[in-house]
XYZ file of C-alpha atoms in Angstrom:
350
model
C -0.205 0.107 -0.407
C 1.159 3.413 -1.465
C 2.240 5.426 2.100
C 0.439 8.669 1.961
C 2.085 11.701 1.199
C 1.862 14.483 3.438
C 2.866 18.618 2.395
C 4.136 20.556 4.957
C 3.582 24.724 4.047
C 6.258 25.716 6.772
C 6.447 29.693 7.641
C 9.989 30.597 8.179
C 12.082 32.725 5.570
C 14.432 30.131 5.639
C 14.005 26.460 5.768
C 16.401 24.073 7.741
C 16.459 21.056 8.941
C 16.123 22.144 12.363
C 13.116 24.054 11.204
C 9.386 23.526 13.030
C 7.929 20.114 12.416
C 10.556 19.296 9.462
C 12.767 16.662 12.017
C 9.554 14.703 13.299
C 7.879 14.575 9.576
C 11.621 13.258 8.272
C 11.217 10.929 11.696
C 7.883 9.193 10.645
C 8.942 9.108 6.928
C 12.176 7.138 7.600
C 9.843 4.785 10.006
C 7.749 4.150 6.659
C 4.423 5.750 7.951
C 4.208 8.499 6.181
C 5.698 10.519 2.954
C 6.847 13.973 3.973
C 7.114 17.212 1.323
C 7.669 20.644 2.797
C 7.830 24.236 1.399
C 8.419 27.638 2.765
C 6.356 30.108 0.590
C 8.432 33.147 2.655
C 11.544 31.388 1.840
C 10.868 32.524 -2.221
C 9.661 35.770 -1.432
C 12.946 37.572 -2.679
C 11.647 38.042 -5.748
C 8.332 39.072 -4.847
C 4.829 37.786 -4.352
C 3.943 36.588 -7.616
C 7.311 35.218 -8.622
C 7.196 32.831 -5.550
C 3.687 31.702 -5.606
C 4.611 30.468 -9.452
C 8.020 28.973 -8.160
C 5.763 27.187 -5.486
C 2.996 25.728 -7.928
C 6.606 24.659 -9.994
C 7.469 23.130 -7.025
C 4.250 21.069 -5.483
C 2.618 21.227 -8.756
C 3.285 17.096 -9.601
C 1.801 15.901 -6.078
C -1.315 14.639 -4.501
C -1.128 14.573 -0.913
C -3.145 13.180 0.986
C -2.902 16.391 3.530
C -1.498 19.264 3.387
C -0.167 20.634 7.095
C -0.539 24.722 7.324
C 2.058 26.353 9.654
C 0.688 29.930 10.814
C 1.468 31.406 7.575
C 3.260 34.353 9.086
C 4.008 37.283 6.928
C 3.031 35.862 3.435
C 0.812 37.518 1.775
C -1.548 34.852 1.086
C -5.073 35.730 -0.566
C -8.281 33.605 -0.819
C -7.452 33.111 -4.272
C -3.792 31.911 -4.056
C -5.407 29.159 -1.510
C -7.455 28.197 -3.621
C -5.375 28.069 -6.857
C -2.637 26.400 -4.554
C -5.063 23.458 -3.480
C -7.056 23.069 -7.006
C -3.591 22.387 -8.038
C -2.703 19.645 -5.779
C -6.047 17.379 -6.375
C -8.277 19.511 -3.466
C -6.483 17.888 -0.430
C -8.070 18.089 3.409
C -6.088 21.281 5.121
C -4.727 20.352 8.342
C -3.989 24.124 9.944
C -1.994 24.626 12.789
C -2.332 27.751 14.573
C 1.374 28.007 16.808
C 0.782 31.736 17.941
C -1.796 33.737 20.511
C -3.712 36.974 18.693
C -5.926 38.767 20.056
C -6.093 42.885 21.438
C -4.049 44.905 19.560
C -2.985 41.913 17.711
C -5.091 40.360 14.816
C -4.804 37.705 12.736
C -2.996 38.230 9.181
C -4.918 37.978 6.074
C -3.078 34.838 5.358
C -3.754 33.264 8.361
C -7.760 33.766 7.658
C -7.299 32.948 3.964
C -5.981 29.404 5.439
C -8.428 29.208 8.312
C -11.368 29.537 5.464
C -9.961 26.382 3.856
C -9.377 24.409 6.790
C -11.027 21.420 7.620
C -9.035 21.348 10.936
C -8.080 24.231 13.034
C -5.632 23.063 16.141
C -4.738 25.709 18.489
C -2.273 26.694 21.435
C -4.822 28.536 23.121
C -8.959 27.962 23.935
C -11.397 30.739 24.844
C -10.752 34.192 23.114
C -8.811 33.070 20.873
C -10.792 29.337 19.764
C -13.502 32.204 19.409
C -11.301 34.374 16.740
C -10.658 31.374 14.697
C -14.030 29.784 14.791
C -15.194 33.362 13.588
C -12.802 32.716 10.489
C -13.403 28.562 9.540
C -15.907 26.602 9.035
C -13.997 24.035 11.070
C -14.159 22.939 14.517
C -11.228 24.934 16.522
C -9.229 22.178 18.676
C -6.421 22.175 21.177
C -3.248 21.067 20.989
C -0.627 22.707 23.303
C 3.254 24.049 22.604
C 5.625 21.568 23.080
C 9.312 21.068 22.853
C 10.660 21.000 19.374
C 12.524 17.425 18.663
C 15.539 19.561 17.301
C 16.808 20.446 20.478
C 19.336 17.922 21.974
C 18.662 15.336 24.683
C 22.016 15.581 26.223
C 21.783 15.343 30.146
C 21.349 18.522 32.160
C 24.972 19.166 34.026
C 24.342 19.013 38.050
C 22.929 22.092 39.437
C 26.121 22.937 41.255
C 27.621 23.678 38.100
C 25.374 26.434 37.506
C 26.381 30.094 36.874
C 23.344 31.477 38.044
C 20.723 30.817 40.916
C 17.783 31.807 38.297
C 17.205 31.982 34.831
C 14.180 34.165 33.421
C 13.329 34.063 29.658
C 11.171 36.157 27.534
C 11.146 39.636 25.741
C 10.039 42.727 27.579
C 7.377 44.879 26.172
C 7.134 47.494 28.574
C 8.813 50.451 28.679
C 9.028 53.241 31.592
C 6.343 51.673 33.552
C 3.639 51.347 30.653
C 1.828 48.518 29.239
C 3.910 47.492 25.910
C 0.603 46.541 24.021
C 1.099 42.296 24.343
C -1.082 40.817 27.236
C 0.695 39.792 30.556
C 3.357 41.893 29.744
C 2.912 44.357 32.828
C 3.173 41.418 35.351
C 6.541 39.846 33.282
C 7.683 42.707 33.734
C 6.933 42.598 37.546
C 8.056 39.062 38.274
C 11.263 40.189 36.926
C 11.689 43.201 39.246
C 10.738 41.127 42.126
C 13.449 38.054 41.303
C 16.045 41.512 40.739
C 15.280 42.456 44.646
C 15.753 38.804 45.684
C 18.756 39.625 48.091
C 21.772 37.775 47.398
C 20.626 35.985 44.005
C 22.560 35.411 41.069
C 20.214 36.685 38.609
C 20.060 36.939 34.736
C 17.320 37.968 32.065
C 17.500 36.901 28.616
C 15.361 38.486 25.708
C 14.903 41.850 24.179
C 14.666 44.971 25.456
C 15.741 44.372 29.381
C 17.846 47.066 30.258
C 20.111 47.210 33.772
C 21.237 44.587 36.567
C 20.875 41.122 34.886
C 20.039 41.643 31.271
C 21.792 39.570 29.235
C 20.190 40.170 25.917
C 18.208 38.013 23.078
C 19.180 34.320 23.391
C 19.334 32.427 20.032
C 16.327 30.013 19.695
C 18.667 27.222 19.131
C 20.944 27.439 22.236
C 17.655 28.529 25.001
C 18.403 25.198 26.791
C 21.744 25.998 26.904
C 21.390 29.301 28.244
C 18.504 27.856 30.723
C 21.019 24.856 32.388
C 23.145 28.043 33.427
C 20.804 28.508 36.481
C 19.945 26.267 39.252
C 16.168 27.609 38.385
C 14.281 28.748 35.822
C 11.296 31.294 35.313
C 8.856 32.850 33.019
C 5.768 34.459 32.468
C 3.486 34.151 29.192
C 1.178 36.550 27.660
C -2.562 35.802 27.271
C -2.781 34.475 30.953
C -6.347 34.611 30.750
C -6.199 32.033 27.403
C -7.105 28.283 28.536
C -4.902 25.870 27.848
C -2.080 28.501 26.582
C 1.804 28.792 26.950
C 4.396 29.070 25.119
C 6.506 26.542 23.999
C 9.454 28.494 26.566
C 7.766 25.700 28.967
C 8.650 22.931 27.679
C 11.570 23.565 26.503
C 12.480 24.969 29.980
C 11.484 21.809 31.446
C 13.824 19.802 29.113
C 16.970 21.706 30.632
C 16.464 19.875 33.938
C 15.956 22.693 36.314
C 12.789 23.788 38.328
C 10.853 26.195 36.138
C 8.581 29.040 37.755
C 5.933 30.481 35.710
C 2.527 31.456 35.162
C -0.732 29.348 36.123
C -3.424 29.996 32.900
C -6.936 28.019 33.320
C -7.069 24.591 31.541
C -3.936 23.385 32.621
C -4.681 20.748 34.654
C -3.094 18.122 32.834
C 0.371 19.375 33.166
C 2.429 17.411 35.769
C 3.468 19.569 38.778
C 6.309 20.534 41.950
C 6.916 16.829 41.952
C 8.696 16.778 38.273
C 9.571 19.912 38.565
C 6.792 22.471 37.430
C 6.224 25.232 39.762
C 2.595 27.725 38.449
C 1.817 30.818 39.820
C -1.150 32.883 39.952
C 0.433 36.179 39.985
C 4.280 37.445 39.483
C 4.586 38.166 43.550
C 3.491 34.427 43.988
C 6.568 33.318 41.290
C 8.974 35.235 43.109
C 7.864 33.629 46.583
C 7.855 30.248 44.873
C 11.614 31.030 43.852
C 12.776 32.404 47.249
C 11.677 28.698 48.797
C 13.116 27.113 46.022
C 16.484 29.287 46.612
C 16.688 27.876 50.256
C 16.739 24.195 49.175
C 19.691 21.828 48.830
C 20.540 21.009 45.426
C 18.928 17.422 46.108
C 15.679 18.283 46.512
C 15.341 20.622 43.197
C 13.989 18.498 40.900
C 14.000 18.755 36.772
C 12.245 16.094 34.770
C 12.347 14.148 31.506
C 8.385 13.946 31.371
C 8.290 16.842 28.455
C 10.640 14.523 26.279
C 8.733 11.816 26.657
C 5.472 13.152 26.448
C 5.170 16.343 24.755
C 7.233 16.703 21.560
C 6.531 17.502 18.420
C 6.210 14.231 17.520
C 3.120 13.280 19.734
C 1.516 17.144 18.724
C 1.728 15.713 14.726
C 0.343 12.389 15.673
C -1.881 13.737 17.691
C -3.243 16.774 14.636
C -2.674 14.200 11.601
C -4.800 11.229 13.297
C -7.396 9.645 10.896
C -5.817 10.964 7.706
C -3.064 9.343 7.947
C -2.621 6.199 9.753
C 0.569 6.891 12.175
C 0.087 5.564 15.957
C -1.283 7.445 18.433
C 0.486 9.633 20.593
C 0.347 8.499 24.302
C -2.891 8.382 26.113
C -1.348 10.318 28.619
C -1.721 13.583 28.568
C -3.097 13.528 24.946
C -6.268 11.763 25.156
C -7.374 14.589 27.349
C -7.010 16.906 24.438
C -10.002 15.073 22.428
C -12.207 17.006 24.081
C -12.006 21.222 25.228
C -10.135 20.844 28.149
C -12.412 23.592 29.009
C -15.238 25.458 27.254
C -14.525 27.833 24.594
């Protein structure tokens, strides 16, 4: 029997083996479970939109995929006509749309996202609540939940001992607050409050990585592929997510931080009861002050009492996410019941 072909439409300006989902598609293909083709329209955009579309059609026009997997389209200027023409060329396969970002408020969906949402047979979102409502208004498909996961492109080398850490606490995330004022992104003030609270902890060697932080402890942005390496420089890691009112939402920094093998302290959103708790190194806080209090308590603990965990590397990678999203369209194995069975039904009302 011919293995089903999945065409991945990526959203990166440079397509590499480490690009999101590329490695796991390659692994599933190597295991004989499917065939895979990938193209990134943004990587073709240098000669202009029309030239990029012509090149895209030339590259994929002979394909007849069983499904098209579309990542958040990003900056490529798709129109409804572009999407319809491409799908007709491919034989009108079903579209699985993955929305890997949070939207709302001052941050509205791009026209390209809207064009693909209207064509999608399945829509998966890393956030529910207002996010799901926003996507439903643009799509004929139901909106299903898929959490942010650990990319397989991160190495799986064991974490060095806590005693080898350079800092006590490492926080990561960009700053969107200037002169104490809201920067237009939901949750930005609370992230700033948490960082200021950690800076005030007496005797704490503190570092914060990300754009636009200033002053003591500011280290600038950390390249995405080096985030695990950077987080392992602390005994404890910390973060605060945007859109904390969106059920189920957290950025990929949570699984990335947990994979570093350090205790991780971050914000508590609704719909996260399925995540492991403090015994696996994850500590969720309702407020920035509570996050600082948890870090203070962890700083007083011996290294033997600080727990990191390999749970995300076993249960929450982009391999499990892709198996979940493609289930029923192609025939790979199902992801593990824990926690993926919980996502078949909404975690909370959308």
